mmCIF file of C-alpha atoms in Angstrom:
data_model
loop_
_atom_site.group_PDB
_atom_site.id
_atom_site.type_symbol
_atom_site.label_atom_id
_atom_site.label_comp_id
_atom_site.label_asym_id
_atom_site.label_seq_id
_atom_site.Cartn_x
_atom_site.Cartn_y
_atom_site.Cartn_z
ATOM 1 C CA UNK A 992 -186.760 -42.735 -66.819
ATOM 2 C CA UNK A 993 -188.895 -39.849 -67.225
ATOM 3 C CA UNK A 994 -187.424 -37.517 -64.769
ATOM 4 C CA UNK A 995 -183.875 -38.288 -66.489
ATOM 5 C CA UNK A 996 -185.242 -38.055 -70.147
ATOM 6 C CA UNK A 997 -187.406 -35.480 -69.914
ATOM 7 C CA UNK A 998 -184.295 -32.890 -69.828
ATOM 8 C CA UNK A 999 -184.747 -30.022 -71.980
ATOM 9 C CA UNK A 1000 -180.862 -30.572 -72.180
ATOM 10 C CA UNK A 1001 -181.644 -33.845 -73.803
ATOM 11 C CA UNK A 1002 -182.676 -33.567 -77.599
ATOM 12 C CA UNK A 1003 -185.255 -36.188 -78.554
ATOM 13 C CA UNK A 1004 -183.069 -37.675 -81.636
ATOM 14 C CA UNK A 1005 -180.762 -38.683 -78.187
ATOM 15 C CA UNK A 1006 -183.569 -39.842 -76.093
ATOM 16 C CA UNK A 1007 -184.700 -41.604 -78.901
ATOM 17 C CA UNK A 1008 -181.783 -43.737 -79.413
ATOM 18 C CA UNK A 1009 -181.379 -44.151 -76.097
ATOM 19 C CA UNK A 1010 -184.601 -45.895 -75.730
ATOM 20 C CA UNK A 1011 -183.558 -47.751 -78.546
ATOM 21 C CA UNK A 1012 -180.512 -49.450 -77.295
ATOM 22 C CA UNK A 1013 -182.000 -49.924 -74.126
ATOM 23 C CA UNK A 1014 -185.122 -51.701 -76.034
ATOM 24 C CA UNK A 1015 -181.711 -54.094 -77.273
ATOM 25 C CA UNK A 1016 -180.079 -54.555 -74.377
ATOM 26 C CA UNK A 1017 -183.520 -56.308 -72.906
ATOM 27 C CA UNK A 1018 -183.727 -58.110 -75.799
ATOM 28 C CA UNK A 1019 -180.473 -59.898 -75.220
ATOM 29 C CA UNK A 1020 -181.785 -60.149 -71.954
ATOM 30 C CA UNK A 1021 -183.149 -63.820 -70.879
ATOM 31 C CA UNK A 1022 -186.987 -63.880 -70.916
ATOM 32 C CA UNK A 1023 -187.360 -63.307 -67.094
ATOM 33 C CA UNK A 1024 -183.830 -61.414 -65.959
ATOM 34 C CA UNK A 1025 -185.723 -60.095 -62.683
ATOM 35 C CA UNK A 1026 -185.854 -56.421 -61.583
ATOM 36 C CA UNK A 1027 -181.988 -56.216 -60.578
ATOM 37 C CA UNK A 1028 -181.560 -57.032 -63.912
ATOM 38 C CA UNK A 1029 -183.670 -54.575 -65.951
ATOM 39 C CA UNK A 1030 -182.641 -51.672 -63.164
ATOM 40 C CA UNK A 1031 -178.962 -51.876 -63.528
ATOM 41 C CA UNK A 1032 -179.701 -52.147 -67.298
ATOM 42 C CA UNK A 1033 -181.677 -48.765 -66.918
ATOM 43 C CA UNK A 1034 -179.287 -47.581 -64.758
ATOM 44 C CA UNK A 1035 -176.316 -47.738 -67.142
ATOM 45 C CA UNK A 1036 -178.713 -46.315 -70.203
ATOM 46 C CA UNK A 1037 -179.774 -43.430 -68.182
ATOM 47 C CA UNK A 1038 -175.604 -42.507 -66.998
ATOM 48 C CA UNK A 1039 -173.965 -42.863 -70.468
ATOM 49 C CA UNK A 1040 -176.819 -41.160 -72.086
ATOM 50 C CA UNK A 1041 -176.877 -37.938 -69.899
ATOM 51 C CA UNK A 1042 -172.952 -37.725 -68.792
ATOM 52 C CA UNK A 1043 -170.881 -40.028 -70.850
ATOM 53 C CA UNK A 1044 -167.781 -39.093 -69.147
ATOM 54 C CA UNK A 1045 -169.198 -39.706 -65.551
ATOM 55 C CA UNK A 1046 -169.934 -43.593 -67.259
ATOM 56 C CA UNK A 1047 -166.814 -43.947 -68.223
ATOM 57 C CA UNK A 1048 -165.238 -42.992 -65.020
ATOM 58 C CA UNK A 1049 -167.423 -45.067 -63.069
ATOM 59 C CA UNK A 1050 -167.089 -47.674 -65.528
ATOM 60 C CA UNK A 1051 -163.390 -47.477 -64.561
ATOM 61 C CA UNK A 1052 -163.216 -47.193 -61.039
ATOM 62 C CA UNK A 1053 -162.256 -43.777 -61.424
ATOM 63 C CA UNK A 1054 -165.485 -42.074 -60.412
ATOM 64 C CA UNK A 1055 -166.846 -43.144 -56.966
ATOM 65 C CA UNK A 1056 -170.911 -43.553 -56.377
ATOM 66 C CA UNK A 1057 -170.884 -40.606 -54.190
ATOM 67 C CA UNK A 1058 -169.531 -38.849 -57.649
ATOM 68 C CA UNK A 1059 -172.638 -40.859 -59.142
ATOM 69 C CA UNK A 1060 -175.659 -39.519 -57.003
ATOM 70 C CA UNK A 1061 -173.636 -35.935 -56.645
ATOM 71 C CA UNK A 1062 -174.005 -35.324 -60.418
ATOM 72 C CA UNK A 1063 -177.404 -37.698 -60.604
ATOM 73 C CA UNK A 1064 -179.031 -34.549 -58.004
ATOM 74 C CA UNK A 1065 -178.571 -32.467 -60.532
ATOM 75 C CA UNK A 1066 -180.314 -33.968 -62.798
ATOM 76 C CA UNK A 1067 -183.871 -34.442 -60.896
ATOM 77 C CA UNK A 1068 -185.952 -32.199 -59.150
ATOM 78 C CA UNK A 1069 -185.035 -31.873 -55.127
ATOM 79 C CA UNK A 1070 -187.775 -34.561 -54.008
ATOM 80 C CA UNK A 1071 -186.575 -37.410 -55.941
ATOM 81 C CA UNK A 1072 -183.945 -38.757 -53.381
ATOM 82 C CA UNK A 1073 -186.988 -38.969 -50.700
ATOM 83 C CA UNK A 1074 -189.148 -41.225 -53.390
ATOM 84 C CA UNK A 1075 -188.847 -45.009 -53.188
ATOM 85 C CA UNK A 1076 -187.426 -44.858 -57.068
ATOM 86 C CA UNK A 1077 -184.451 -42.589 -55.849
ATOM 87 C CA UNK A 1078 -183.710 -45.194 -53.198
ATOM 88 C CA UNK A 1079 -183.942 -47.718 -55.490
ATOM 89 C CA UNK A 1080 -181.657 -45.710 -58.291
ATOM 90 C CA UNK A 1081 -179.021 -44.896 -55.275
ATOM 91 C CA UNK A 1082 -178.945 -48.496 -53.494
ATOM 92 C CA UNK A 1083 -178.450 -49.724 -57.416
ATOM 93 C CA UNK A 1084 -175.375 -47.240 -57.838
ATOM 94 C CA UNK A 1085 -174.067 -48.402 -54.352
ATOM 95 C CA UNK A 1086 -174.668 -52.070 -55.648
ATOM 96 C CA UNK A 1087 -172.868 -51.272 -58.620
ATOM 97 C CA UNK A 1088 -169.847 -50.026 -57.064
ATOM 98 C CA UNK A 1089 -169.503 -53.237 -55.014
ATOM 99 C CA UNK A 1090 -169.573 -55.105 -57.784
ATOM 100 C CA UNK A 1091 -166.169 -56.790 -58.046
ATOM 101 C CA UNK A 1092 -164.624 -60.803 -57.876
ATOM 102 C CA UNK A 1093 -166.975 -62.720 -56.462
ATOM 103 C CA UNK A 1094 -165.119 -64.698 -54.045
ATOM 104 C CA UNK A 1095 -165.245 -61.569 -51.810
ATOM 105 C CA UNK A 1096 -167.834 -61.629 -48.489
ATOM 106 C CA UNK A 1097 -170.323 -59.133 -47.847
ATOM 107 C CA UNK A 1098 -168.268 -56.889 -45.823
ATOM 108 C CA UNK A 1099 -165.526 -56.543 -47.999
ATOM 109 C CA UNK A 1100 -167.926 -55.751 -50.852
ATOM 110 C CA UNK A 1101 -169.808 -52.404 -48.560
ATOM 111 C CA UNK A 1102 -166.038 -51.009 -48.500
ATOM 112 C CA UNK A 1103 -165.847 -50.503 -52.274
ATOM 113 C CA UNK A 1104 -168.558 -47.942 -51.462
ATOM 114 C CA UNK A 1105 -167.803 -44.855 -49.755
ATOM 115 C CA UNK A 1106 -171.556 -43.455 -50.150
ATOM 116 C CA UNK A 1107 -172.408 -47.193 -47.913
ATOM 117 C CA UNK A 1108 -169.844 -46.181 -46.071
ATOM 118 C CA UNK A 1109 -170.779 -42.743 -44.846
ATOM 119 C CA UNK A 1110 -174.596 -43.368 -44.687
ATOM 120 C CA UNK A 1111 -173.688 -46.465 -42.276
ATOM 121 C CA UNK A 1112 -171.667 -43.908 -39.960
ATOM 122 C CA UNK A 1113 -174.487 -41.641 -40.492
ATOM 123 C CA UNK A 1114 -176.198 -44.352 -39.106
ATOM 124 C CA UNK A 1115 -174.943 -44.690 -36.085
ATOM 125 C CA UNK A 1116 -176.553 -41.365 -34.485
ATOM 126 C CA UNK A 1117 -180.092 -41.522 -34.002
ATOM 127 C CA UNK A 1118 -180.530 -37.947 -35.125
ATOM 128 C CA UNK A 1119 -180.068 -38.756 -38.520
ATOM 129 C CA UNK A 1120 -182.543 -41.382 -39.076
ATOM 130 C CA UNK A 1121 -184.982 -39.139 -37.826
ATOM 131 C CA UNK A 1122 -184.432 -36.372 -40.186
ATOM 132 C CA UNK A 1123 -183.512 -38.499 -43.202
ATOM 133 C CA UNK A 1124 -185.160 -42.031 -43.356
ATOM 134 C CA UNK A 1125 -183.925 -42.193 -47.060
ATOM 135 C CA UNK A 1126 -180.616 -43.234 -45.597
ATOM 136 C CA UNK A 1127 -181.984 -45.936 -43.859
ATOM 137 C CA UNK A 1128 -183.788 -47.167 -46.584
ATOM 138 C CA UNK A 1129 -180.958 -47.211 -49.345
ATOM 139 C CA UNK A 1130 -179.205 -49.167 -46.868
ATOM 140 C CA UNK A 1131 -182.048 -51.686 -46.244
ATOM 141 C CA UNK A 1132 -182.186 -52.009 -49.962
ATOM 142 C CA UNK A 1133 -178.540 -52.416 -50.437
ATOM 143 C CA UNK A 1134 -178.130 -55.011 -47.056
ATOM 144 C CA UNK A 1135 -181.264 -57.200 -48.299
ATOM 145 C CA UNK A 1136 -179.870 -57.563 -51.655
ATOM 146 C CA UNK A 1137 -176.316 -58.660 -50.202
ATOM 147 C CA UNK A 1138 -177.782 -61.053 -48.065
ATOM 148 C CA UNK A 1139 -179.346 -62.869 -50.773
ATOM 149 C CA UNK A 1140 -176.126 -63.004 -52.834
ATOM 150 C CA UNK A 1141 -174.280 -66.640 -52.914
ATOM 151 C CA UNK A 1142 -170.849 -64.934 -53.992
ATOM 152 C CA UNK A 1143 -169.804 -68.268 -55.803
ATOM 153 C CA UNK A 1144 -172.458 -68.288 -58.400
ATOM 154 C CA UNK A 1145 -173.889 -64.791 -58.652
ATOM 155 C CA UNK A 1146 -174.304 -63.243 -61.915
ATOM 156 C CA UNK A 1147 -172.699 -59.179 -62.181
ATOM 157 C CA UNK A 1148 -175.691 -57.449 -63.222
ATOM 158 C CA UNK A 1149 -173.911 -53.744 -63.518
ATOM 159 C CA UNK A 1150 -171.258 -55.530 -65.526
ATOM 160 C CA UNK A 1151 -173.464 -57.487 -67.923
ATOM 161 C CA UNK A 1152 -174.811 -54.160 -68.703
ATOM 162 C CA UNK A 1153 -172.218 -52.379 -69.710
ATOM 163 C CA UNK A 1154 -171.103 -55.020 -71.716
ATOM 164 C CA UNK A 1155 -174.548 -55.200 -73.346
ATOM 165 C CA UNK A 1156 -174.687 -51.931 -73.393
ATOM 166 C CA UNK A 1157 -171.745 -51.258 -75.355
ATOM 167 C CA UNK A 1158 -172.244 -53.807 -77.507
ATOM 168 C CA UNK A 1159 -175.501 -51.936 -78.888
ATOM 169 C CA UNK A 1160 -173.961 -48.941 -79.079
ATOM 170 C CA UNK A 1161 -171.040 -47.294 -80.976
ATOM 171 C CA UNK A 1162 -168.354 -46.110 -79.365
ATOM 172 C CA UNK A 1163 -165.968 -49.124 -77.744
ATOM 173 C CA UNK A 1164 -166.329 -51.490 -75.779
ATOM 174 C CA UNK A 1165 -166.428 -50.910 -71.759
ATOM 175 C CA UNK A 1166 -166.329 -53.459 -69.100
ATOM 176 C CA UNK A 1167 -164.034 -55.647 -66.562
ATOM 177 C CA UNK A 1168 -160.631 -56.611 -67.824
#
């Protein structure tokens, strides 16, 4: 959170309330919600709170997560896709453009994603995952996560934050229809 909140773009009267809201949202949280959880909670905070359009058109379906992470480099200095919290923040914006009815497999859900989608053709040659072995690590993230997911009984994470999130905040309510 510090890399996004620490902005000199960001005034502290809006990182303040942002930390608010998200100390709300975790409070409506159940006492152990797990890390996906908590993430995709943090994950929504930090998106509406530094481009509120680019959460609403992700929200929507209208923005892509390779529109995410585009905008989200701007935002941090050049290392932070290499660190093991950018993976983490870009396998949770993959996992949150997946997100959709759960009676859909696996395979299905990694072509909601164009960002999975081009890092797994990126894959395939064996120069790439030489020079970038972030890309094999988002993935690694993303496929572990998917392969512990029973579709018929899995909670939405990304959705229950929005929904949380909006609820705590002023401004309408987002969410699935």
């Amino acid at each position: 959170m510090k890399r996004f909140f620490g902005s000199p773009e960001l005034d502290l009267r809006t990182v303040q309330q942002a930390l608010q809201r998200l100390g709300l949202v975790l409070a409506m949280l159940d006492s152990d919600p797990g890390a996906a959880v908590m993430l995709m909670a943090t994950l929504t905070l930090i998106l509406r709170t530094r481009d509120r359009d680019l959460y609403d058109q992700f929200v929507k379906g209208a923005a892509s997560d390779e529109d995410v992470i585009k905008r989200v480099s701007g935002w941090t200095d050049a290392d932070f896709a290499t660190t093991q919290s950018g993976n983490n923040f870009e396998a949770s914006i993959i996992l949150a453009a997946m997100e959709c009815p759960l009676e859909i497999d696996g395979n299905a859900l990694k072509e909601r994603s164009r960002l999975y989608r081009r890092y797994a053709k990126q894959l395939q040659s064996s120069q790439l995952v030489e020079k970038d072995p972030s890309v094999t690590r988002v993935l690694n993230l993303v496929d572990q996560h998917l392969a512990h997911i029973r579709f018929a009984d899995t909670p939405r994470p990304f959705w229950d934050a929005v929904t949380r999130l909006e609820l705590v905040s002023s401004g309408g309510r987002m969410g699935p229809d």
